[in-house]
PDB file of C-alpha atoms in Angstrom:
ATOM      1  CA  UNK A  74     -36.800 -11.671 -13.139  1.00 60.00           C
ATOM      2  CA  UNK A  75     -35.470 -15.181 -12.449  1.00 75.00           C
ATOM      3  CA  UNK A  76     -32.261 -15.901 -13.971  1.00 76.00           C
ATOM      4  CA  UNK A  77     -33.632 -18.414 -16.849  1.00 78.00           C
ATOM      5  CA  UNK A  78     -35.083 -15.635 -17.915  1.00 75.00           C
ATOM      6  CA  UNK A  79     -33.164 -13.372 -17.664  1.00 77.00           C
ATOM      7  CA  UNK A  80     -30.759 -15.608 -19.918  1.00 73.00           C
ATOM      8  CA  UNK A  81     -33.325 -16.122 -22.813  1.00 73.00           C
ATOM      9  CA  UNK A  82     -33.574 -12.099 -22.616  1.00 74.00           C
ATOM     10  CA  UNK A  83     -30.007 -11.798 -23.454  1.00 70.00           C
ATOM     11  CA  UNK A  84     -29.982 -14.313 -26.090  1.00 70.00           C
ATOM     12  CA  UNK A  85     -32.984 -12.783 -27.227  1.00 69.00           C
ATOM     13  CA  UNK A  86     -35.552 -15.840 -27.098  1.00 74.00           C
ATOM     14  CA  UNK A  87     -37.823 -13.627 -25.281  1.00 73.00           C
ATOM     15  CA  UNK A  88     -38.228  -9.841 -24.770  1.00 72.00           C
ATOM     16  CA  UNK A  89     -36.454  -7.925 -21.879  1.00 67.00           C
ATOM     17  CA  UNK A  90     -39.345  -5.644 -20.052  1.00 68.00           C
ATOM     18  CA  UNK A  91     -37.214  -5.254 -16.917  1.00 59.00           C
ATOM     19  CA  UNK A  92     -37.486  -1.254 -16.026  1.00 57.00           C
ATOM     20  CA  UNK A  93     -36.050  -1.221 -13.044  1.00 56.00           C
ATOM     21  CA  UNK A  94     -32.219  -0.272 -14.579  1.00 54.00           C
ATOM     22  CA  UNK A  95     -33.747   2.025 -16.574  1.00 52.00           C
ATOM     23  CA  UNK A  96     -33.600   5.695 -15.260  1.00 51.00           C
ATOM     24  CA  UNK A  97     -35.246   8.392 -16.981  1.00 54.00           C
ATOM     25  CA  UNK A  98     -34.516  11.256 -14.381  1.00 57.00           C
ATOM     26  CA  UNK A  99     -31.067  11.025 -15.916  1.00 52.00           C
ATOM     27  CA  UNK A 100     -30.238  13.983 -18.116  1.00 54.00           C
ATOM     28  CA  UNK A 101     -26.810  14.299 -20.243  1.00 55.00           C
ATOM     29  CA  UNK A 102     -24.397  16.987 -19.616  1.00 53.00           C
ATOM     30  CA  UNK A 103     -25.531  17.470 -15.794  1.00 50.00           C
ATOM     31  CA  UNK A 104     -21.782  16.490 -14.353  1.00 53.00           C
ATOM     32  CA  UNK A 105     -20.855  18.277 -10.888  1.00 52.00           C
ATOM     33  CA  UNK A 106     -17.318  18.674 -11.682  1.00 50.00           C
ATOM     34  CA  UNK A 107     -15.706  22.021 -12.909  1.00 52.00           C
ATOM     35  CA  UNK A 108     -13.648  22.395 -16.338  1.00 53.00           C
ATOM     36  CA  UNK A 109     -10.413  21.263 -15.760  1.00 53.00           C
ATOM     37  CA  UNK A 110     -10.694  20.202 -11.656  1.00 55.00           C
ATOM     38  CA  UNK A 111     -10.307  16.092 -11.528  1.00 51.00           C
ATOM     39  CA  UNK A 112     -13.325  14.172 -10.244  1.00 51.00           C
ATOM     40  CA  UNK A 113     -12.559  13.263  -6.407  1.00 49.00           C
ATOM     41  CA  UNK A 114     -14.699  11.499  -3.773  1.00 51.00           C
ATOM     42  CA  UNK A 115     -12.753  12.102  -0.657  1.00 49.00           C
ATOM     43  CA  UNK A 116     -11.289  15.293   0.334  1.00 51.00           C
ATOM     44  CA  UNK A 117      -8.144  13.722   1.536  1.00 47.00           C
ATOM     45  CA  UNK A 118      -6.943  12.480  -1.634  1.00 48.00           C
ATOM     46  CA  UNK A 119      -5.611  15.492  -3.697  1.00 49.00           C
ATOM     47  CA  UNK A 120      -4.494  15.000  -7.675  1.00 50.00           C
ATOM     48  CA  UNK A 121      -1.228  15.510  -7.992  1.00 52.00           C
ATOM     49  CA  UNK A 122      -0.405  18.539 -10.327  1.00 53.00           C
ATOM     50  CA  UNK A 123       2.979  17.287 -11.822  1.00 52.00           C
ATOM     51  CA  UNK A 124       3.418  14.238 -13.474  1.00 56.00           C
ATOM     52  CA  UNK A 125       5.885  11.322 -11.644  1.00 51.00           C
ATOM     53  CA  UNK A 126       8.181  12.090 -14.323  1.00 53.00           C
ATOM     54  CA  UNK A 127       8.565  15.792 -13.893  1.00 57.00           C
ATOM     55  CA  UNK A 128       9.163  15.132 -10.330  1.00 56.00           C
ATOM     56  CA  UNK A 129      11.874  12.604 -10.676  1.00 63.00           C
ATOM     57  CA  UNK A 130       9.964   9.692  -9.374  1.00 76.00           C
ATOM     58  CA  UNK A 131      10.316   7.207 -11.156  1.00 84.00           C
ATOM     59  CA  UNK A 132      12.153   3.088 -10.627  1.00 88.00           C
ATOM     60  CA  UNK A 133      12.125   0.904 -13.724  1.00 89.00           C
ATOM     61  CA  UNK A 134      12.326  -2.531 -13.302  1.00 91.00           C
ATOM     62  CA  UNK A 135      13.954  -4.601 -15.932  1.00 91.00           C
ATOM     63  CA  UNK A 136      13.402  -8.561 -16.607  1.00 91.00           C
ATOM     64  CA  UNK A 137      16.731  -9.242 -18.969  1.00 90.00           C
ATOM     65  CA  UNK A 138      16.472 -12.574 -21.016  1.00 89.00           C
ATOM     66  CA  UNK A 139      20.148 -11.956 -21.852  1.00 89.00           C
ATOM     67  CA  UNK A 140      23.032 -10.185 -21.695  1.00 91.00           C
ATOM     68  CA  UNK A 141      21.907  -7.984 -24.331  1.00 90.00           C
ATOM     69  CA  UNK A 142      19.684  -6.201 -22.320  1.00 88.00           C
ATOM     70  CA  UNK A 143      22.209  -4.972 -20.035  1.00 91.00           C
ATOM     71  CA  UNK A 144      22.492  -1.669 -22.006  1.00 91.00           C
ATOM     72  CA  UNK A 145      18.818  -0.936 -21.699  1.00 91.00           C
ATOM     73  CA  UNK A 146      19.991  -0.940 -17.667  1.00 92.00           C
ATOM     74  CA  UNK A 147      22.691   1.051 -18.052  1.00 91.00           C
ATOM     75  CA  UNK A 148      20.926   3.570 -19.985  1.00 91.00           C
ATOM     76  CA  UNK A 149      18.084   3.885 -17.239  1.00 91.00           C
ATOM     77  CA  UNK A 150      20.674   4.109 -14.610  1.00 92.00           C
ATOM     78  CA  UNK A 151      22.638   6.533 -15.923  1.00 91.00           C
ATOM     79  CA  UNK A 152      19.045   9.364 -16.517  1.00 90.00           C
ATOM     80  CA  UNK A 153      19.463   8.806 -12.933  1.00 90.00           C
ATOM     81  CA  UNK A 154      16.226   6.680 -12.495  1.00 91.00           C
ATOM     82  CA  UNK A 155      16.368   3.886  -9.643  1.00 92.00           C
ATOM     83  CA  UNK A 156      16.647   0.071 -11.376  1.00 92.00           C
ATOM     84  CA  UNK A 157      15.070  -3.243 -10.323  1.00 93.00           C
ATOM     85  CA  UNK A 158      16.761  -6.268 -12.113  1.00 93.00           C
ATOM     86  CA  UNK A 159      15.227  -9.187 -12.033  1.00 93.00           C
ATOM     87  CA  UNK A 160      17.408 -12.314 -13.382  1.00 93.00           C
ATOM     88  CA  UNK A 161      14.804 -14.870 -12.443  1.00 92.00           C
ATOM     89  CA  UNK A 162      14.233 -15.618 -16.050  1.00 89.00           C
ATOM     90  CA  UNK A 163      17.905 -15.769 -17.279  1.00 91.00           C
ATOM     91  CA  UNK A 164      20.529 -19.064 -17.088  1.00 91.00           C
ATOM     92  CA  UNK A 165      23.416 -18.530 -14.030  1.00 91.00           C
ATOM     93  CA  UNK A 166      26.286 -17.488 -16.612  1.00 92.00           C
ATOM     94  CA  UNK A 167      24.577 -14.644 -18.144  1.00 93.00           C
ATOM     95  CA  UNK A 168      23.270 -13.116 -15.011  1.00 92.00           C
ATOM     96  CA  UNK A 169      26.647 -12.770 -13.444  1.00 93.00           C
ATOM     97  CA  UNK A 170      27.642 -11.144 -16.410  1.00 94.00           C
ATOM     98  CA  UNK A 171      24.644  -8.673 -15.714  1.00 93.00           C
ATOM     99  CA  UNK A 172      25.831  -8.615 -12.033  1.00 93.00           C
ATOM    100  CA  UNK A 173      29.456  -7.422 -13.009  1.00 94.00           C
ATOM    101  CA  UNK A 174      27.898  -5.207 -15.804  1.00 94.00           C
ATOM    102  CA  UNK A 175      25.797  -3.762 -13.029  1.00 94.00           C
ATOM    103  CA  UNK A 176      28.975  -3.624 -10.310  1.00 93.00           C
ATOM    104  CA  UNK A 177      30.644  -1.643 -12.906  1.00 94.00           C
ATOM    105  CA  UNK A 178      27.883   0.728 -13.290  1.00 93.00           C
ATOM    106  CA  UNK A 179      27.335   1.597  -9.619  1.00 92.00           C
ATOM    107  CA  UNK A 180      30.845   1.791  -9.405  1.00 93.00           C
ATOM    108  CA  UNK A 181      31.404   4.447 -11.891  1.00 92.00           C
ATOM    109  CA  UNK A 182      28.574   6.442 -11.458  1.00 91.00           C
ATOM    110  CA  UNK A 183      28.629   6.759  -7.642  1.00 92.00           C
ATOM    111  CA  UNK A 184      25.527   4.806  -7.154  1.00 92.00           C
ATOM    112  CA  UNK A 185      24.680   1.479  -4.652  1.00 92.00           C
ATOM    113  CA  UNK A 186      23.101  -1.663  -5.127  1.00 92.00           C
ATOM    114  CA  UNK A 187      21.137  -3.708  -2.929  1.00 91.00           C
ATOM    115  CA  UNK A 188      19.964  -7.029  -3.069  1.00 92.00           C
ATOM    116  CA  UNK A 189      16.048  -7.279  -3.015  1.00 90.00           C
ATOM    117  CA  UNK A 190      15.691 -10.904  -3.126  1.00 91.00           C
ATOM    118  CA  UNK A 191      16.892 -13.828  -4.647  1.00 91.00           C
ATOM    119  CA  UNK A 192      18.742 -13.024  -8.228  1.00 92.00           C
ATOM    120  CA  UNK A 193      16.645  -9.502  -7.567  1.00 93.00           C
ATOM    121  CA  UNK A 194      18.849  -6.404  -7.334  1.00 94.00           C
ATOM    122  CA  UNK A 195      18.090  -2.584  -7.090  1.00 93.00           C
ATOM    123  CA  UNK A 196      20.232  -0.115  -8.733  1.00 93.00           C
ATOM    124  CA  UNK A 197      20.216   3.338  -6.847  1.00 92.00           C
ATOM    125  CA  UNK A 198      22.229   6.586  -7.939  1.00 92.00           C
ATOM    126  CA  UNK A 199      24.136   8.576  -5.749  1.00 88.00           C
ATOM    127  CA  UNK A 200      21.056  11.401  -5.120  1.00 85.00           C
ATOM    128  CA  UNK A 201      18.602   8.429  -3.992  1.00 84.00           C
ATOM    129  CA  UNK A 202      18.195   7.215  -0.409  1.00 82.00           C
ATOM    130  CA  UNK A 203      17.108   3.626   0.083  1.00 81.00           C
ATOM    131  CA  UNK A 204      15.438   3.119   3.267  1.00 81.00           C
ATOM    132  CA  UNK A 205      15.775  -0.312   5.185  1.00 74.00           C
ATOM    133  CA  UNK A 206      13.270  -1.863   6.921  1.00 67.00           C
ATOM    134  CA  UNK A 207      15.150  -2.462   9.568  1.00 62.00           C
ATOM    135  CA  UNK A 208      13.052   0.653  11.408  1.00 54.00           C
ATOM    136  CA  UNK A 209      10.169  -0.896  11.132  1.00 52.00           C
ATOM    137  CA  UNK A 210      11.758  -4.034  12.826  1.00 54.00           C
ATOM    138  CA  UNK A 211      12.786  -1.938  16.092  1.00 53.00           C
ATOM    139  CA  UNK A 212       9.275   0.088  16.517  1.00 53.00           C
ATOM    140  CA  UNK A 213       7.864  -3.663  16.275  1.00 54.00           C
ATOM    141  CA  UNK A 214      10.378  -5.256  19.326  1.00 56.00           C
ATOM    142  CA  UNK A 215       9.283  -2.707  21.579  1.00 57.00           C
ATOM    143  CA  UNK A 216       5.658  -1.410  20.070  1.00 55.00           C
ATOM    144  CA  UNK A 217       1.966  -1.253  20.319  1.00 54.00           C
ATOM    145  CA  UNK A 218       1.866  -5.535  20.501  1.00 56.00           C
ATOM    146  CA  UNK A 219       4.544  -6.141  23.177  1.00 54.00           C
ATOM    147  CA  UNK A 220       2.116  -6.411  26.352  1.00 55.00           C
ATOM    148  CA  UNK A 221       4.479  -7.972  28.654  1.00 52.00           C
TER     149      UNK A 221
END
């Protein structure tokens, strides 16, 4: 069916006797899948059983317009979930007052923070391990692509 067609079948100028998407082997309620088991293609990718919540795996990342949302950071960081601010989006003053809110916060609750990238910080508690990629930098000096 050329596609002029095929347009004045969709507006309905002419009618659509295209079969071929049509399939009348299909049959409802034939699904391969079991009750409860999750659909999967591969059998390497497994469903994970607990949610990311459950298993405490969780980073919120906050975009403050002001100062006022520095509580809604505070309160994240201190259920013990890992924080990315961004301050891209607020004026100079107010995100060094976020900064030093933040400083405060990592200060009193045992926790790190690490600069991500330009006015983007990451707020880490005590029990979480941030890894640097400075690993990856070392395999690559000496690794698979150094012929010489």
């Amino acid at each position: 069916m050329g596609s002029v067609r095929k347009a004045s079948a969709w507006l309905g100028l002419v009618e659509d006797n295209d079969e071929r998407y049509y399939d009348d082997e299909y049959a409802e309620g034939t699904e391969t899948g079991t009750g409860n088991q999750a659909w999967v293609t591969d059998p390497r990718v497994q469903v994970a059983a607990e949610t990311a919540e459950q298993q405490d795996r969780r980073i919120a990342t906050v975009t403050p317009d002001s100062f006022r949302d520095a509580r809604a950071i505070g309160e994240l960081f201190r259920d013990g979930v890992p924080v990315i601010v961004n301050l891209t989006a607020m004026d100079p003053a107010d995100a060094k007052r976020v900064v030093d809110f933040a400083a405060g916060l990592i200060f009193g609750l045992r926790g790190s923070i690490d600069r991500v990238a330009t006015r983007v910080f990451l707020l880490s508690p005590a029990d979480t391990q941030v890894v640097a990629g400075e690993a990856a930098a070392g395999r690559r000096a000496g690794g698979f692509f150094n012929q010489s």
